Amino acid sequence: MADQRAFGNPDRSPAEVGAQVRDRAQEAGAQVRDRAQEAGTQVRDKAQEAGAQVRDKAQEMVHQGEETASDYYQQGRQQMEAVEHTLEEGIRANPLQSVLIAAGIGMLLGLVLKK
């Protein structure tokens, strides 16, 4: 009759004790599952937050890169316009010399490319 004294109740049979143990194990398993789901939800939420922060930072960096590229393009364009203006002024100031220089360059290129 020692097996009937399980869980401090001498009137309970081993089957009842087994059922109680099974029920408690199922409850514990359900609690573990619920806690795991809650932890998984928290991890997912944190990962989404981190992903959003990374996305926002990446968008900010892309925007800064676009602005920088635009600035460099504008600077390069202004410099080319200045070179064009300077070259144009030089040609207008010395048209004959400019024509002779252009002809000389043309002849040199023709000789180099002919070989």
mmCIF file of C-alpha atoms in Angstrom:
data_model
loop_
_atom_site.group_PDB
_atom_site.id
_atom_site.type_symbol
_atom_site.label_atom_id
_atom_site.label_comp_id
_atom_site.label_asym_id
_atom_site.label_seq_id
_atom_site.Cartn_x
_atom_site.Cartn_y
_atom_site.Cartn_z
ATOM 1 C CA MET A 1 0.000 0.000 0.000
ATOM 2 C CA ALA A 2 2.997 2.277 -0.131
ATOM 3 C CA ASP A 3 2.165 3.166 -3.735
ATOM 4 C CA GLN A 4 -1.283 4.430 -2.669
ATOM 5 C CA ARG A 5 0.297 7.066 -0.443
ATOM 6 C CA ALA A 6 1.595 9.035 -3.386
ATOM 7 C CA PHE A 7 1.358 12.822 -3.136
ATOM 8 C CA GLY A 8 0.473 12.603 0.531
ATOM 9 C CA ASN A 9 -2.989 11.154 -0.003
ATOM 10 C CA PRO A 10 -3.377 7.499 1.024
ATOM 11 C CA ASP A 11 -6.743 7.208 -0.734
ATOM 12 C CA ARG A 12 -5.392 7.857 -4.241
ATOM 13 C CA SER A 13 -4.571 5.083 -6.639
ATOM 14 C CA PRO A 14 -1.445 5.017 -8.813
ATOM 15 C CA ALA A 15 -3.630 5.745 -11.860
ATOM 16 C CA GLU A 16 -4.968 8.909 -10.230
ATOM 17 C CA VAL A 17 -1.478 9.959 -9.252
ATOM 18 C CA GLY A 18 -0.280 9.260 -12.798
ATOM 19 C CA ALA A 19 -3.137 11.335 -14.210
ATOM 20 C CA GLN A 20 -2.288 14.174 -11.848
ATOM 21 C CA VAL A 21 1.392 14.019 -12.819
ATOM 22 C CA ARG A 22 0.428 13.972 -16.497
ATOM 23 C CA ASP A 23 -1.878 16.991 -16.010
ATOM 24 C CA ARG A 24 0.812 18.931 -14.168
ATOM 25 C CA ALA A 25 3.357 18.058 -16.857
ATOM 26 C CA GLN A 26 0.937 19.261 -19.536
ATOM 27 C CA GLU A 27 0.370 22.501 -17.626
ATOM 28 C CA ALA A 28 4.125 22.998 -17.247
ATOM 29 C CA GLY A 29 4.611 22.243 -20.945
ATOM 30 C CA ALA A 30 1.910 24.760 -21.844
ATOM 31 C CA GLN A 31 3.560 27.375 -19.640
ATOM 32 C CA VAL A 32 6.949 26.719 -21.243
ATOM 33 C CA ARG A 33 5.380 26.920 -24.708
ATOM 34 C CA ASP A 34 3.622 30.188 -23.835
ATOM 35 C CA ARG A 35 6.812 31.693 -22.443
ATOM 36 C CA ALA A 36 8.762 30.562 -25.505
ATOM 37 C CA GLN A 37 6.162 32.132 -27.791
ATOM 38 C CA GLU A 38 6.298 35.337 -25.773
ATOM 39 C CA ALA A 39 10.100 35.378 -25.954
ATOM 40 C CA GLY A 40 9.918 34.685 -29.691
ATOM 41 C CA THR A 41 7.510 37.583 -30.125
ATOM 42 C CA GLN A 42 9.821 39.881 -28.171
ATOM 43 C CA VAL A 43 12.831 38.789 -30.252
ATOM 44 C CA ARG A 44 10.860 39.329 -33.473
ATOM 45 C CA ASP A 45 9.760 42.796 -32.329
ATOM 46 C CA LYS A 46 13.314 43.775 -31.389
ATOM 47 C CA ALA A 47 14.612 42.466 -34.719
ATOM 48 C CA GLN A 48 11.977 44.483 -36.576
ATOM 49 C CA GLU A 49 12.940 47.595 -34.622
ATOM 50 C CA ALA A 50 16.612 47.038 -35.387
ATOM 51 C CA GLY A 51 15.789 46.401 -39.049
ATOM 52 C CA ALA A 52 13.797 49.627 -39.211
ATOM 53 C CA GLN A 53 16.687 51.551 -37.674
ATOM 54 C CA VAL A 54 19.154 50.034 -40.144
ATOM 55 C CA ARG A 55 16.798 50.813 -43.044
ATOM 56 C CA ASP A 56 16.376 54.415 -41.887
ATOM 57 C CA LYS A 57 20.126 54.867 -41.490
ATOM 58 C CA ALA A 58 20.762 53.351 -44.920
ATOM 59 C CA GLN A 59 18.191 55.668 -46.497
ATOM 60 C CA GLU A 60 19.812 58.631 -44.771
ATOM 61 C CA MET A 61 23.239 57.597 -46.070
ATOM 62 C CA VAL A 62 21.873 57.135 -49.604
ATOM 63 C CA HIS A 63 20.350 60.608 -49.434
ATOM 64 C CA GLN A 64 23.656 62.082 -48.246
ATOM 65 C CA GLY A 65 25.472 60.232 -51.034
ATOM 66 C CA GLU A 66 23.050 61.630 -53.599
ATOM 67 C CA GLU A 67 23.594 65.147 -52.282
ATOM 68 C CA THR A 68 27.372 64.721 -52.338
ATOM 69 C CA ALA A 69 27.312 63.318 -55.877
ATOM 70 C CA SER A 70 25.103 66.190 -56.994
ATOM 71 C CA ASP A 71 27.469 68.700 -55.408
ATOM 72 C CA TYR A 72 30.491 67.134 -57.134
ATOM 73 C CA TYR A 73 28.638 67.102 -60.447
ATOM 74 C CA GLN A 74 27.763 70.788 -60.104
ATOM 75 C CA GLN A 75 31.351 71.676 -59.185
ATOM 76 C CA GLY A 76 32.701 69.735 -62.152
ATOM 77 C CA ARG A 77 30.173 71.349 -64.465
ATOM 78 C CA GLN A 78 31.102 74.827 -63.242
ATOM 79 C CA GLN A 79 34.808 74.086 -63.726
ATOM 80 C CA MET A 80 34.210 72.823 -67.260
ATOM 81 C CA GLU A 81 32.174 75.932 -68.058
ATOM 82 C CA ALA A 82 35.041 78.069 -66.739
ATOM 83 C CA VAL A 83 37.569 76.153 -68.890
ATOM 84 C CA GLU A 84 35.274 76.514 -71.914
ATOM 85 C CA HIS A 85 34.913 80.234 -71.281
ATOM 86 C CA THR A 86 38.686 80.686 -70.881
ATOM 87 C CA LEU A 87 39.380 78.690 -74.045
ATOM 88 C CA GLU A 88 36.768 80.647 -75.966
ATOM 89 C CA GLU A 89 38.288 83.944 -74.823
ATOM 90 C CA GLY A 90 41.738 82.772 -75.923
ATOM 91 C CA ILE A 91 40.453 81.785 -79.363
ATOM 92 C CA ARG A 92 38.671 85.130 -79.784
ATOM 93 C CA ALA A 93 41.789 87.023 -78.698
ATOM 94 C CA ASN A 94 44.118 85.124 -81.112
ATOM 95 C CA PRO A 95 42.049 83.527 -83.891
ATOM 96 C CA LEU A 96 44.920 82.941 -86.368
ATOM 97 C CA GLN A 97 47.157 81.374 -83.738
ATOM 98 C CA SER A 98 44.239 79.143 -82.626
ATOM 99 C CA VAL A 99 43.626 77.923 -86.201
ATOM 100 C CA LEU A 100 47.326 77.165 -86.711
ATOM 101 C CA ILE A 101 47.525 75.271 -83.389
ATOM 102 C CA ALA A 102 44.420 73.246 -84.285
ATOM 103 C CA ALA A 103 45.897 72.421 -87.717
ATOM 104 C CA GLY A 104 49.185 71.330 -86.137
ATOM 105 C CA ILE A 105 47.381 69.080 -83.667
ATOM 106 C CA GLY A 106 45.346 67.612 -86.524
ATOM 107 C CA MET A 107 48.503 66.828 -88.519
ATOM 108 C CA LEU A 108 50.182 65.190 -85.514
ATOM 109 C CA LEU A 109 47.140 63.045 -84.809
ATOM 110 C CA GLY A 110 46.961 62.057 -88.473
ATOM 111 C CA LEU A 111 50.616 60.966 -88.467
ATOM 112 C CA VAL A 112 50.281 59.046 -85.210
ATOM 113 C CA LEU A 113 47.105 57.264 -86.235
ATOM 114 C CA LYS A 114 48.467 56.478 -89.707
ATOM 115 C CA LYS A 115 51.287 54.357 -88.249
#
